[in-house]
Amino acid sequence: MSAIAEKPRKKRVSAFSHRKVDPAYYWMTVPAMILFMVFLYWPFLRGVMYSFTNSKGYGKYKWIGLTNYKAMFQDERIGHAYLFTFFIAIVVTILVNLLSMFIAVLLNSKIAFRNGFRAIYFIPYTLAVLVVGYVFKYIFMMPIPELGKALGIGWLSESMITSESLAWVPIVVLSVWQGVAYTTLIYLAGLQTIDTDIYEAAALDGVNAWQKFWQITFPLIGPFFTINLVLTMKGALGTFDQVVALTGGGPSSATETVTYLIYQGGLTGGEYAYQTANAVMFFIVLAIIAFIQLKFFGSKEKV
């Protein structure tokens, strides 16, 4: 041979692994990491810094240590906002997952126009919460009270939005109506991973519909149930648009959620640093709740 064939160039080995790593992976991951740092991590760290100051969001500020955090635990308004947020999140999470699972099982069965029904159920997720919220506000302000009067139901004859004890109902209804769509889609994806041979074998053993769901379907979609629970709870804890459109935090601050209070006090109420501390605390609470959910329900999954 007139020339010696060149030996193939060895790929560089990562310092953190014995595997050979293609440099193309770095070209894809490093820019994404930089974008995350610039637009997510850096603002978050700046927010944590401001929570230890008396900043108003502009101008000069002074370091005041843990003063904002200490004041939070003595603030009844913040305490009520957390309790109301947890209440809304628990109710919405339970209702959304129950309804979504029921609808997903029905849509996964052999029924006519199945694909059409799936599209119809997904439509609410594509609509803006704020726009739909104003429609729901009109419904709860006009048609429903008129219906209550016609039926002679006292508590339904007045708008629930103006009632301190019932103003949470429209918020839950709107949140559930829109949240069911995406959750149903995830459950449908989970149901379609189950081999139909399992159901056929169960039918030969005389398993009824309830036993089939509870002993076969539910355990096998355990991972999908876990992720839906985490996502639904996270979304419900961040309830904001529904409050803006329906109640504006009223009446008498009865429906203020944590996110609405952070916005109202931090951006328009002159409490920038104080509500930033509230936001940091809320982030910690969300992280703890998500960790507990994943740890508890993840250990019970049967795949």
CSV table of N, CA and C in Angstrom, one decimal, residues 31-137:
chain,number,residue,atom,x,y,z
A,31,PRO,N,-25.4,25.8,25.4
A,31,PRO,CA,-26.2,27.0,25.2
A,31,PRO,C,-27.5,27.0,26.0
A,32,ALA,N,-28.1,25.8,26.1
A,32,ALA,CA,-29.4,25.7,26.9
A,32,ALA,C,-29.1,26.0,28.3
A,33,MET,N,-28.0,25.5,28.9
A,33,MET,CA,-27.6,25.8,30.3
A,33,MET,C,-27.4,27.3,30.5
A,34,ILE,N,-26.8,27.9,29.5
A,34,ILE,CA,-26.5,29.3,29.7
A,34,ILE,C,-27.8,30.1,29.7
A,35,LEU,N,-28.8,29.7,28.8
A,35,LEU,CA,-30.1,30.4,28.7
A,35,LEU,C,-30.8,30.2,30.0
A,36,PHE,N,-30.8,29.0,30.6
A,36,PHE,CA,-31.4,28.8,31.8
A,36,PHE,C,-30.8,29.6,32.9
A,37,MET,N,-29.5,29.7,33.0
A,37,MET,CA,-28.9,30.5,34.0
A,37,MET,C,-29.2,32.0,33.9
A,38,VAL,N,-29.3,32.5,32.6
A,38,VAL,CA,-29.5,33.9,32.4
A,38,VAL,C,-31.0,34.3,32.7
A,39,PHE,N,-31.9,33.5,32.3
A,39,PHE,CA,-33.3,33.9,32.3
A,39,PHE,C,-34.1,33.2,33.5
A,40,LEU,N,-33.5,32.3,34.2
A,40,LEU,CA,-34.1,31.6,35.3
A,40,LEU,C,-33.4,31.7,36.6
A,41,TYR,N,-32.2,31.1,36.6
A,41,TYR,CA,-31.4,31.0,37.9
A,41,TYR,C,-30.9,32.4,38.4
A,42,TRP,N,-30.4,33.2,37.5
A,42,TRP,CA,-29.9,34.5,37.9
A,42,TRP,C,-31.0,35.4,38.4
A,43,PRO,N,-32.2,35.5,37.8
A,43,PRO,CA,-33.3,36.3,38.4
A,43,PRO,C,-33.8,35.8,39.7
A,44,PHE,N,-33.8,34.4,39.8
A,44,PHE,CA,-34.2,33.8,41.1
A,44,PHE,C,-33.2,34.2,42.2
A,45,LEU,N,-31.9,34.1,41.9
A,45,LEU,CA,-30.9,34.5,42.9
A,45,LEU,C,-31.0,36.0,43.3
A,46,ARG,N,-31.3,36.8,42.3
A,46,ARG,CA,-31.5,38.2,42.6
A,46,ARG,C,-32.7,38.4,43.4
A,47,GLY,N,-33.7,37.7,43.2
A,47,GLY,CA,-34.9,37.8,44.0
A,47,GLY,C,-34.7,37.4,45.5
A,48,VAL,N,-33.9,36.3,45.6
A,48,VAL,CA,-33.5,35.9,47.0
A,48,VAL,C,-32.7,37.0,47.7
A,49,MET,N,-31.8,37.7,47.0
A,49,MET,CA,-31.1,38.8,47.5
A,49,MET,C,-32.0,39.9,47.9
A,50,TYR,N,-32.9,40.3,47.1
A,50,TYR,CA,-33.8,41.4,47.4
A,50,TYR,C,-34.7,41.1,48.6
A,51,SER,N,-34.9,39.8,48.9
A,51,SER,CA,-35.8,39.5,50.0
A,51,SER,C,-35.2,39.8,51.4
A,52,PHE,N,-33.9,40.1,51.3
A,52,PHE,CA,-33.2,40.5,52.6
A,52,PHE,C,-32.9,42.0,52.6
A,53,THR,N,-33.7,42.7,51.8
A,53,THR,CA,-33.5,44.2,51.8
A,53,THR,C,-34.9,44.8,52.0
A,54,ASN,N,-34.9,46.2,52.0
A,54,ASN,CA,-36.1,47.0,52.1
A,54,ASN,C,-36.4,47.6,50.7
A,55,SER,N,-36.0,47.0,49.6
A,55,SER,CA,-36.1,47.6,48.3
A,55,SER,C,-37.6,47.7,47.9
A,56,LYS,N,-37.9,48.8,47.2
A,56,LYS,CA,-39.2,49.0,46.7
A,56,LYS,C,-39.3,48.7,45.2
A,57,GLY,N,-38.3,48.0,44.7
A,57,GLY,CA,-38.2,47.7,43.3
A,57,GLY,C,-37.5,48.7,42.4
A,58,TYR,N,-37.0,49.8,43.0
A,58,TYR,CA,-36.3,50.8,42.3
A,58,TYR,C,-35.5,51.6,43.4
A,59,GLY,N,-34.5,52.3,42.9
A,59,GLY,CA,-33.8,53.2,43.8
A,59,GLY,C,-32.9,52.4,44.7
A,60,LYS,N,-32.5,53.1,45.8
A,60,LYS,CA,-31.5,52.6,46.7
A,60,LYS,C,-32.3,51.7,47.7
A,61,TYR,N,-31.5,50.8,48.4
A,61,TYR,CA,-32.1,49.9,49.4
A,61,TYR,C,-31.1,49.6,50.4
A,62,LYS,N,-31.5,49.1,51.6
A,62,LYS,CA,-30.6,48.7,52.6
A,62,LYS,C,-30.9,47.2,53.0
A,63,TRP,N,-29.8,46.6,53.5
A,63,TRP,CA,-29.9,45.2,54.0
A,63,TRP,C,-30.6,45.2,55.3
A,64,ILE,N,-31.6,44.4,55.5
A,64,ILE,CA,-32.4,44.3,56.8
A,64,ILE,C,-32.4,42.9,57.3
A,65,GLY,N,-31.6,42.0,56.7
A,65,GLY,CA,-31.6,40.6,57.2
A,65,GLY,C,-32.9,39.8,57.1
A,66,LEU,N,-33.3,39.2,58.1
A,66,LEU,CA,-34.5,38.3,58.1
A,66,LEU,C,-35.7,39.1,58.5
A,67,THR,N,-35.7,40.4,58.5
A,67,THR,CA,-36.9,41.2,59.0
A,67,THR,C,-38.1,40.8,58.2
A,68,ASN,N,-38.0,40.7,56.9
A,68,ASN,CA,-39.2,40.4,56.0
A,68,ASN,C,-39.7,39.0,56.3
A,69,TYR,N,-38.8,38.1,56.6
A,69,TYR,CA,-39.3,36.7,56.8
A,69,TYR,C,-40.0,36.6,58.2
A,70,LYS,N,-39.4,37.4,59.2
A,70,LYS,CA,-40.1,37.4,60.5
A,70,LYS,C,-41.4,38.0,60.5
A,71,ALA,N,-41.6,39.1,59.7
A,71,ALA,CA,-42.8,39.8,59.6
A,71,ALA,C,-43.9,38.9,58.9
A,72,MET,N,-43.5,38.1,58.0
A,72,MET,CA,-44.4,37.2,57.3
A,72,MET,C,-45.2,36.3,58.2
A,73,PHE,N,-44.5,35.8,59.2
A,73,PHE,CA,-45.1,34.8,60.2
A,73,PHE,C,-46.1,35.5,61.1
A,74,GLN,N,-46.1,36.9,61.1
A,74,GLN,CA,-47.0,37.6,62.0
A,74,GLN,C,-48.1,38.3,61.2
A,75,ASP,N,-48.0,38.1,59.9
A,75,ASP,CA,-49.0,38.8,59.0
A,75,ASP,C,-50.2,37.9,58.8
A,76,GLU,N,-51.4,38.3,59.3
A,76,GLU,CA,-52.6,37.5,59.2
A,76,GLU,C,-53.0,37.4,57.7
A,77,ARG,N,-52.8,38.4,57.0
A,77,ARG,CA,-53.2,38.4,55.6
A,77,ARG,C,-52.5,37.3,54.8
A,78,ILE,N,-51.2,37.2,55.0
A,78,ILE,CA,-50.4,36.2,54.3
A,78,ILE,C,-50.8,34.8,54.8
A,79,GLY,N,-51.0,34.7,56.1
A,79,GLY,CA,-51.5,33.4,56.7
A,79,GLY,C,-52.8,32.9,56.1
A,80,HIS,N,-53.7,33.9,55.9
A,80,HIS,CA,-55.0,33.5,55.3
A,80,HIS,C,-54.8,33.1,53.8
A,81,ALA,N,-53.9,33.8,53.1
A,81,ALA,CA,-53.6,33.5,51.7
A,81,ALA,C,-53.1,32.1,51.5
A,82,TYR,N,-52.2,31.7,52.4
A,82,TYR,CA,-51.6,30.4,52.3
A,82,TYR,C,-52.7,29.3,52.6
A,83,LEU,N,-53.5,29.5,53.7
A,83,LEU,CA,-54.6,28.6,54.0
A,83,LEU,C,-55.6,28.5,52.8
A,84,PHE,N,-56.0,29.6,52.3
A,84,PHE,CA,-56.9,29.6,51.1
A,84,PHE,C,-56.3,28.9,49.9
A,85,THR,N,-55.0,29.2,49.7
A,85,THR,CA,-54.4,28.5,48.5
A,85,THR,C,-54.3,27.0,48.7
A,86,PHE,N,-54.0,26.5,49.9
A,86,PHE,CA,-53.9,25.1,50.1
A,86,PHE,C,-55.3,24.5,50.0
A,87,PHE,N,-56.3,25.2,50.5
A,87,PHE,CA,-57.7,24.7,50.4
A,87,PHE,C,-58.1,24.5,48.9
A,88,ILE,N,-57.8,25.6,48.1
A,88,ILE,CA,-58.2,25.5,46.7
A,88,ILE,C,-57.4,24.4,46.0
A,89,ALA,N,-56.1,24.3,46.3
A,89,ALA,CA,-55.2,23.3,45.7
A,89,ALA,C,-55.7,21.9,45.9
A,90,ILE,N,-56.1,21.6,47.2
A,90,ILE,CA,-56.5,20.3,47.5
A,90,ILE,C,-57.8,19.9,46.8
A,91,VAL,N,-58.8,20.8,46.9
A,91,VAL,CA,-60.1,20.6,46.3
A,91,VAL,C,-59.9,20.4,44.8
A,92,VAL,N,-59.2,21.3,44.1
A,92,VAL,CA,-59.0,21.2,42.7
A,92,VAL,C,-58.3,20.0,42.3
A,93,THR,N,-57.2,19.6,43.0
A,93,THR,CA,-56.4,18.4,42.7
A,93,THR,C,-57.3,17.2,42.7
A,94,ILE,N,-58.1,17.0,43.8
A,94,ILE,CA,-58.9,15.9,43.9
A,94,ILE,C,-60.0,15.8,42.8
A,95,LEU,N,-60.7,16.9,42.6
A,95,LEU,CA,-61.7,16.9,41.6
A,95,LEU,C,-61.2,16.7,40.2
A,96,VAL,N,-60.1,17.4,39.8
A,96,VAL,CA,-59.5,17.2,38.5
A,96,VAL,C,-59.1,15.8,38.2
A,97,ASN,N,-58.4,15.2,39.1
A,97,ASN,CA,-57.9,13.8,38.9
A,97,ASN,C,-59.0,12.8,38.9
A,98,LEU,N,-60.1,13.0,39.7
A,98,LEU,CA,-61.2,12.0,39.7
A,98,LEU,C,-61.9,12.1,38.4
A,99,LEU,N,-62.3,13.4,38.0
A,99,LEU,CA,-63.0,13.6,36.7
A,99,LEU,C,-62.2,13.1,35.5
A,100,SER,N,-60.9,13.5,35.5
A,100,SER,CA,-60.0,13.2,34.4
A,100,SER,C,-59.9,11.7,34.2
A,101,MET,N,-59.7,11.0,35.3
A,101,MET,CA,-59.5,9.5,35.2
A,101,MET,C,-60.8,8.9,34.7
A,102,PHE,N,-61.9,9.3,35.2
A,102,PHE,CA,-63.2,8.8,34.8
A,102,PHE,C,-63.4,9.0,33.3
A,103,ILE,N,-63.2,10.3,32.8
A,103,ILE,CA,-63.3,10.6,31.4
A,103,ILE,C,-62.4,9.8,30.5
A,104,ALA,N,-61.1,9.7,31.0
A,104,ALA,CA,-60.1,9.0,30.2
A,104,ALA,C,-60.5,7.5,30.0
A,105,VAL,N,-61.0,6.9,31.1
A,105,VAL,CA,-61.4,5.5,31.0
A,105,VAL,C,-62.5,5.3,30.0
A,106,LEU,N,-63.5,6.3,30.0
A,106,LEU,CA,-64.6,6.2,29.0
A,106,LEU,C,-64.1,6.5,27.6
A,107,LEU,N,-63.2,7.4,27.4
A,107,LEU,CA,-62.7,7.7,26.1
A,107,LEU,C,-61.8,6.7,25.5
A,108,ASN,N,-61.3,5.9,26.4
A,108,ASN,CA,-60.4,4.8,26.0
A,108,ASN,C,-61.1,3.5,25.6
A,109,SER,N,-62.4,3.5,25.9
A,109,SER,CA,-63.3,2.3,25.6
A,109,SER,C,-63.7,2.4,24.2
A,110,LYS,N,-64.4,1.3,23.7
A,110,LYS,CA,-64.8,1.3,22.3
A,110,LYS,C,-66.2,2.0,22.2
A,111,ILE,N,-66.1,3.3,21.9
A,111,ILE,CA,-67.3,4.1,21.7
A,111,ILE,C,-67.2,4.8,20.4
A,112,ALA,N,-68.4,5.1,19.8
A,112,ALA,CA,-68.4,5.9,18.6
A,112,ALA,C,-67.9,7.3,18.8
A,113,PHE,N,-67.3,7.8,17.7
A,113,PHE,CA,-66.8,9.2,17.7
A,113,PHE,C,-65.8,9.5,18.8
A,114,ARG,N,-65.0,8.5,19.1
A,114,ARG,CA,-64.1,8.6,20.3
A,114,ARG,C,-63.1,9.7,20.0
A,115,ASN,N,-62.5,9.8,18.8
A,115,ASN,CA,-61.5,10.9,18.6
A,115,ASN,C,-62.2,12.3,18.6
A,116,GLY,N,-63.4,12.4,18.2
A,116,GLY,CA,-64.1,13.6,18.3
A,116,GLY,C,-64.4,14.1,19.7
A,117,PHE,N,-64.7,13.1,20.6
A,117,PHE,CA,-64.9,13.5,22.0
A,117,PHE,C,-63.6,13.9,22.6
A,118,ARG,N,-62.5,13.3,22.2
A,118,ARG,CA,-61.2,13.6,22.8
A,118,ARG,C,-60.9,15.1,22.4
A,119,ALA,N,-61.1,15.5,21.2
A,119,ALA,CA,-60.9,16.9,20.8
A,119,ALA,C,-61.7,17.8,21.5
A,120,ILE,N,-63.0,17.5,21.7
A,120,ILE,CA,-63.9,18.4,22.5
A,120,ILE,C,-63.5,18.6,23.9
A,121,TYR,N,-63.1,17.5,24.6
A,121,TYR,CA,-62.6,17.6,25.9
A,121,TYR,C,-61.3,18.4,26.1
A,122,PHE,N,-60.5,18.5,25.0
A,122,PHE,CA,-59.3,19.2,25.1
A,122,PHE,C,-59.4,20.6,24.8
A,123,ILE,N,-60.5,21.1,24.2
A,123,ILE,CA,-60.7,22.5,23.8
A,123,ILE,C,-60.5,23.5,25.0
A,124,PRO,N,-61.0,23.2,26.2
A,124,PRO,CA,-60.9,24.2,27.3
A,124,PRO,C,-59.4,24.5,27.6
A,125,TYR,N,-58.5,23.5,27.4
A,125,TYR,CA,-57.1,23.8,27.7
A,125,TYR,C,-56.5,24.8,26.7
A,126,THR,N,-57.0,24.9,25.5
A,126,THR,CA,-56.5,25.8,24.5
A,126,THR,C,-56.9,27.3,24.7
A,127,LEU,N,-57.9,27.5,25.6
A,127,LEU,CA,-58.5,28.8,25.8
A,127,LEU,C,-57.7,29.5,26.9
A,128,ALA,N,-57.6,30.9,26.8
A,128,ALA,CA,-57.0,31.7,27.8
A,128,ALA,C,-57.8,31.7,29.0
A,129,VAL,N,-57.2,31.5,30.2
A,129,VAL,CA,-57.9,31.4,31.5
A,129,VAL,C,-58.6,32.8,31.7
A,130,LEU,N,-57.9,33.8,31.5
A,130,LEU,CA,-58.4,35.2,31.8
A,130,LEU,C,-59.7,35.5,31.0
A,131,VAL,N,-59.7,35.1,29.7
A,131,VAL,CA,-60.9,35.4,28.8
A,131,VAL,C,-62.0,34.5,29.3
A,132,VAL,N,-61.8,33.2,29.5
A,132,VAL,CA,-62.8,32.3,30.0
A,132,VAL,C,-63.3,32.7,31.3
A,133,GLY,N,-62.4,33.3,32.2
A,133,GLY,CA,-62.8,33.7,33.5
A,133,GLY,C,-63.9,34.8,33.5
A,134,TYR,N,-63.8,35.7,32.6
A,134,TYR,CA,-64.8,36.8,32.5
A,134,TYR,C,-66.1,36.2,32.0
A,135,VAL,N,-66.1,35.2,31.2
A,135,VAL,CA,-67.4,34.5,30.8
A,135,VAL,C,-68.0,33.8,32.0
A,136,PHE,N,-67.2,33.1,32.8
A,136,PHE,CA,-67.7,32.5,34.0
A,136,PHE,C,-68.2,33.5,35.0
A,137,LYS,N,-67.5,34.6,35.1
A,137,LYS,CA,-68.0,35.7,36.0
A,137,LYS,C,-69.4,36.1,35.7
